[in-house]
Coordinates of C-alpha atoms in Angstrom, one line a residue:
X1 CA 104.6 198.9 96.1
X2 CA 107.3 200.2 93.7
X3 CA 107.8 203.8 93.2
X4 CA 110.3 205.3 90.6
X5 CA 113.6 206.5 91.8
X6 CA 113.4 210.6 92.2
X7 CA 117.1 210.8 90.5
X8 CA 119.9 208.9 89.1
X9 CA 123.6 209.6 90.0
X10 CA 126.9 210.6 88.3
X11 CA 127.3 208.6 84.7
X12 CA 124.0 206.6 85.0
X13 CA 122.0 209.9 85.4
X14 CA 123.8 210.9 82.2
X15 CA 123.6 208.1 80.4
X16 CA 119.8 207.7 81.1
X17 CA 118.9 211.1 80.2
X18 CA 120.6 210.8 76.6
X19 CA 119.0 207.7 75.8
X20 CA 116.1 208.1 73.3
X21 CA 112.7 207.6 75.0
X22 CA 110.5 206.5 71.7
X23 CA 107.4 206.2 73.5
X24 CA 107.3 209.6 75.2
X25 CA 109.0 211.9 72.3
X26 CA 107.4 210.4 68.9
X27 CA 104.1 211.3 67.9
X28 CA 102.0 208.1 67.1
X29 CA 100.7 207.6 63.6
X30 CA 97.7 205.4 65.0
X31 CA 95.2 206.9 67.5
X32 CA 92.7 205.4 69.8
X33 CA 92.0 203.8 72.9
X34 CA 93.1 200.0 73.9
X35 CA 91.6 197.4 76.2
X36 CA 94.2 196.3 77.5
X37 CA 97.9 196.5 77.0
X38 CA 101.0 194.8 79.0
X39 CA 102.8 191.6 79.3
X40 CA 102.0 187.9 79.9
X41 CA 103.6 184.5 81.0
X42 CA 106.1 186.4 83.1
X43 CA 107.8 183.9 85.5
X44 CA 108.0 185.0 89.1
X45 CA 108.1 183.2 92.2
X46 CA 105.6 184.7 94.8
X47 CA 104.3 184.0 98.4
X48 CA 100.6 182.7 98.1
X49 CA 98.7 183.0 101.4
X50 CA 95.4 180.6 101.7
X51 CA 93.6 178.8 104.6
X52 CA 96.0 180.7 107.0
X53 CA 99.3 179.2 105.5
X54 CA 101.7 180.9 103.2
X55 CA 103.3 179.0 100.3
X56 CA 106.1 179.9 98.1
X57 CA 104.6 179.1 94.3
X58 CA 106.6 179.4 90.9
X59 CA 104.2 181.2 89.0
X60 CA 103.0 183.1 85.7
X61 CA 101.6 186.3 85.7
X62 CA 99.7 188.5 83.3
X63 CA 99.9 192.4 83.8
X64 CA 98.1 194.8 81.9
X65 CA 96.5 198.4 82.1
X66 CA 94.0 200.3 79.7
X67 CA 95.3 202.5 77.2
X68 CA 92.7 205.2 77.7
X69 CA 94.5 207.9 76.2
X70 CA 94.1 207.8 72.4
X71 CA 97.1 209.8 71.0
X72 CA 99.2 208.3 73.5
X73 CA 102.1 205.7 71.9
X74 CA 101.9 203.3 74.5
X75 CA 102.1 202.3 78.4
X76 CA 105.0 201.9 80.5
X77 CA 105.8 198.2 80.8
X78 CA 108.8 198.0 83.0
X79 CA 106.2 199.9 85.9
X80 CA 104.3 196.8 85.4
X81 CA 107.1 194.5 86.0
X82 CA 108.7 196.6 88.8
X83 CA 105.6 196.4 90.7
X84 CA 105.4 192.6 90.5
X85 CA 109.0 192.3 91.1
X86 CA 107.9 194.4 94.4
X87 CA 105.0 192.2 95.6
X88 CA 107.4 189.2 94.9
X89 CA 110.4 190.3 96.8
X90 CA 108.5 192.1 99.8
X91 CA 104.9 191.1 99.6
X92 CA 101.9 188.3 99.7
X93 CA 99.4 187.3 97.4
X94 CA 96.3 187.9 99.6
X95 CA 92.8 189.2 98.0
X96 CA 94.1 192.9 99.6
X97 CA 97.4 192.3 97.8
X98 CA 95.9 191.9 94.6
X99 CA 93.9 195.1 95.1
X100 CA 97.2 197.0 96.0
X101 CA 98.8 195.9 93.0
X102 CA 96.3 196.8 90.7
X103 CA 96.0 200.3 92.5
X104 CA 99.8 200.7 91.6
X105 CA 99.6 199.4 88.5
X106 CA 97.2 202.8 87.5
X107 CA 98.9 205.1 90.1
X108 CA 102.1 204.2 87.8
X109 CA 100.1 205.3 84.5
X110 CA 97.8 207.8 86.2
X111 CA 98.0 209.8 82.5
X112 CA 96.9 207.0 80.5
X113 CA 95.0 204.3 82.4
X114 CA 91.8 203.9 84.4
X115 CA 91.6 200.2 84.4
X116 CA 94.1 197.4 85.5
X117 CA 94.2 193.7 85.6
X118 CA 96.2 190.8 86.8
X119 CA 96.2 186.9 86.3
X120 CA 98.5 184.7 88.4
X121 CA 98.9 180.8 87.4
X122 CA 100.5 178.5 89.5
X123 CA 100.0 174.9 90.6
X124 CA 98.9 174.7 94.4
X125 CA 100.5 171.4 95.9
X126 CA 98.6 169.9 98.7
X127 CA 99.5 166.9 100.5
X128 CA 96.4 164.2 100.7
X129 CA 95.7 161.1 102.8
X130 CA 95.0 157.8 101.2
X131 CA 91.4 156.1 101.5
X132 CA 92.3 153.7 104.4
X133 CA 95.9 152.8 104.5
X134 CA 97.2 156.1 106.1
X135 CA 100.0 156.8 103.4
X136 CA 100.1 160.6 102.3
X137 CA 101.2 161.9 98.6
X138 CA 101.5 165.2 96.7
X139 CA 98.8 166.3 94.3
X140 CA 98.8 169.3 92.2
X141 CA 95.9 171.4 91.8
X142 CA 96.0 174.0 88.9
X143 CA 94.9 177.7 90.1
X144 CA 94.3 180.9 88.4
X145 CA 93.9 184.3 90.5
X146 CA 92.7 187.4 88.5
X147 CA 91.8 190.4 89.5
X148 CA 90.6 193.6 87.7
X149 CA 90.2 197.1 88.9
X150 CA 87.8 199.0 86.7
X151 CA 87.1 202.6 87.4
X152 CA 88.1 202.4 91.0
X153 CA 85.8 198.9 91.5
X154 CA 87.6 196.2 92.3
X155 CA 86.7 192.3 92.1
X156 CA 88.8 189.1 92.1
X157 CA 88.2 185.8 90.8
X158 CA 89.5 182.1 91.9
X159 CA 89.9 179.4 89.4
X160 CA 91.0 175.7 90.5
X161 CA 90.8 172.2 88.7
X162 CA 89.7 169.2 91.0
X163 CA 90.6 165.9 89.0
X164 CA 88.0 163.0 90.0
X165 CA 87.0 159.7 88.8
X166 CA 83.6 159.5 87.4
X167 CA 81.6 156.1 86.6
X168 CA 79.1 155.8 83.9
X169 CA 75.4 154.7 85.5
X170 CA 74.4 153.6 82.4
X171 CA 77.3 151.5 81.8
X172 CA 76.9 150.3 85.2
X173 CA 73.3 149.3 84.8
X174 CA 74.4 147.3 81.5
X175 CA 77.3 145.5 83.3
X176 CA 74.7 144.5 86.0
X177 CA 72.3 142.9 83.6
X178 CA 75.0 141.2 82.0
X179 CA 76.3 139.6 85.4
X180 CA 72.3 138.7 86.2
X181 CA 72.4 136.7 82.9
X182 CA 75.5 135.2 83.6
X183 CA 74.3 134.1 86.8
X184 CA 70.8 132.6 85.4
X185 CA 72.9 130.6 82.9
X186 CA 75.0 129.2 85.6
X187 CA 72.7 128.0 88.5
X188 CA 69.5 128.0 86.5
X189 CA 68.8 124.1 87.1
X190 CA 70.3 123.6 90.6
X191 CA 70.1 124.7 94.3
X192 CA 73.2 126.3 95.3
X193 CA 74.5 127.6 98.6
X194 CA 75.3 131.1 99.4
X195 CA 79.3 129.9 99.7
X196 CA 78.9 128.7 96.0
X197 CA 77.6 131.8 94.6
X198 CA 80.0 133.6 96.6
X199 CA 82.5 131.8 95.0
X200 CA 81.5 132.1 91.5
X201 CA 80.9 135.9 92.2
X202 CA 84.7 136.1 93.2
X203 CA 85.5 134.4 89.6
X204 CA 86.1 135.9 86.0
X205 CA 83.1 134.2 85.1
X206 CA 81.0 135.4 87.7
X207 CA 82.1 139.3 86.7
X208 CA 81.7 139.3 83.1
X209 CA 81.3 142.8 82.5
X210 CA 82.4 145.9 84.3
X211 CA 81.5 149.6 83.8
X212 CA 83.4 152.0 82.2
X213 CA 84.7 154.9 84.2
X214 CA 87.3 157.9 83.0
X215 CA 89.3 160.7 84.6
X216 CA 87.2 164.0 84.8
X217 CA 87.7 167.3 85.8
X218 CA 85.8 170.1 87.3
X219 CA 86.9 173.5 86.1
X220 CA 85.7 175.7 89.2
X221 CA 85.6 179.5 89.0
X222 CA 84.2 181.5 91.7
X223 CA 84.0 185.5 92.1
X224 CA 84.8 186.4 95.6
X225 CA 82.6 188.7 97.6
X226 CA 84.0 192.4 98.7
X227 CA 84.3 190.9 102.5
X228 CA 86.3 188.1 101.6
X229 CA 89.8 187.9 103.1
X230 CA 91.1 184.6 101.6
X231 CA 91.0 183.0 98.3
X232 CA 89.3 179.9 99.6
X233 CA 91.4 177.7 97.4
X234 CA 91.8 175.0 99.7
X235 CA 88.6 175.2 101.1
X236 CA 87.0 174.6 97.4
X237 CA 89.1 171.9 96.9
X238 CA 88.1 170.1 100.0
X239 CA 84.0 170.7 99.4
X240 CA 84.7 169.6 95.7
X241 CA 86.1 166.3 96.9
X242 CA 83.9 165.6 99.6
X243 CA 80.9 166.0 97.3
X244 CA 81.9 164.5 94.3
X245 CA 83.5 161.4 96.5
X246 CA 86.0 159.7 94.2
X247 CA 89.0 162.2 93.8
X248 CA 91.7 160.9 92.2
X249 CA 94.5 159.5 94.5
X250 CA 98.2 160.2 95.2
X251 CA 99.9 157.3 97.4
X252 CA 97.8 153.9 97.0
X253 CA 98.0 150.7 98.7
X254 CA 95.9 147.8 97.9
X255 CA 93.1 148.6 100.5
X256 CA 93.0 151.9 98.8
X257 CA 92.6 151.0 95.4
X258 CA 89.7 148.5 96.7
X259 CA 88.1 151.3 98.6
X260 CA 88.2 153.4 95.6
X261 CA 86.7 150.9 93.5
X262 CA 83.8 151.0 96.3
X263 CA 83.4 154.4 96.0
X264 CA 83.0 154.3 92.2
X265 CA 80.5 151.5 92.4
X266 CA 78.5 153.5 95.0
X267 CA 78.6 157.0 93.5
X268 CA 77.9 156.3 89.5
X269 CA 77.8 159.7 87.8
X270 CA 76.6 161.2 84.7
X271 CA 78.3 165.3 84.0
X272 CA 75.0 166.3 84.8
X273 CA 75.0 164.7 88.3
X274 CA 78.6 166.4 88.9
X275 CA 77.5 169.9 87.5
X276 CA 74.3 170.2 90.1
X277 CA 76.2 168.7 92.9
X278 CA 78.7 171.3 92.8
X279 CA 76.0 173.8 91.9
X280 CA 74.1 173.0 95.3
X281 CA 77.5 173.3 97.0
X282 CA 78.4 176.6 95.7
X283 CA 75.1 178.2 96.2
X284 CA 75.5 177.4 99.8
X285 CA 78.9 179.2 100.2
X286 CA 78.4 182.6 102.0
X287 CA 81.8 184.2 100.4
X288 CA 80.9 183.2 96.7
X289 CA 79.5 186.1 95.0
X290 CA 79.3 184.1 91.7
X291 CA 80.7 181.1 90.2
X292 CA 80.8 179.0 86.8
X293 CA 81.8 175.4 87.0
X294 CA 82.6 173.2 83.7
X295 CA 82.5 169.6 84.1
X296 CA 84.6 167.6 81.4
X297 CA 84.3 163.8 81.7
X298 CA 86.9 162.5 79.3
X299 CA 85.5 159.7 78.2
X300 CA 86.7 155.8 77.4
X301 CA 83.8 154.8 75.7
X302 CA 83.7 157.4 73.2
X303 CA 86.5 159.6 71.3
X304 CA 84.5 162.6 72.5
X305 CA 84.1 164.2 76.1
X306 CA 80.9 164.7 78.0
X307 CA 80.8 167.9 79.0
X308 CA 78.2 170.2 81.7
X309 CA 78.3 173.9 82.5
X310 CA 76.5 175.8 85.0
X311 CA 76.7 179.3 86.5
X312 CA 75.3 180.9 89.7
X313 CA 73.3 183.1 87.3
X314 CA 73.4 186.3 88.9
X315 CA 72.5 189.7 86.7
X316 CA 75.5 190.6 84.6
X317 CA 77.7 187.8 86.4
X318 CA 79.4 184.7 84.4
X319 CA 77.5 182.9 81.5
X320 CA 77.9 179.6 80.1

């Protein structure tokens, strides 16, 4: 991690020593501690390690330390940036790498800070298979890695958004009722063959109503347990998509679109259903110490959204 140079040479040293250092030599008129001081939205490429693979990502980073010395003017923000620069140039983003970065933040502010925090946000791109055709395409999953060191105790939280399609069970039932009524009106007075019924069902008159569905997002946040050596990002994505069964697609041919329609028809869900499905899956995950899931169904029927929120419910853990 970053260490400040012991000395400057020649003219550079002379110039540096003559520059005013307001933070060190000016007495502040306002005293008191601050929870966090630092920088946000730092643009930086980083090497992200997950699922045994290393990927370069374009990240935006927040970096903070606490200001615990009441009379101090401020912190050394350049030290935070240079520690991040060292991580970008020489290191990798792993749970252990995040821990060491926070230790460096505190070490370089030993007289000022006992706590440190970093948040790293980026899109994690995965190549996904189509449902039936064998085609492939890229999908981007928003990710945030957040680490905190408080009085020597470290924890790391991982957040990822998974987008899927949700078909309303109520709307599906109402659509089926209309189809039944249309069938009775059409064939009430006659005996018909299976082929005639099949042909009618394939016509616009046969399917007189369709249920409404909408693009939906599961915002999944987990706190890794102390033994975790991976961020579990791809595992969380794979598990969520497998459990919800209707992830949005990338490359799509007609057979894929038809299979997507079938999956939506066989997996109608309210936002409550999706929340319970992911709650059960995360409760069985041994590497997850805590979790919070927010389900957002961006309604096509209403101008407002349907939302459910669930947590693991551990003492002093995440709250809804």
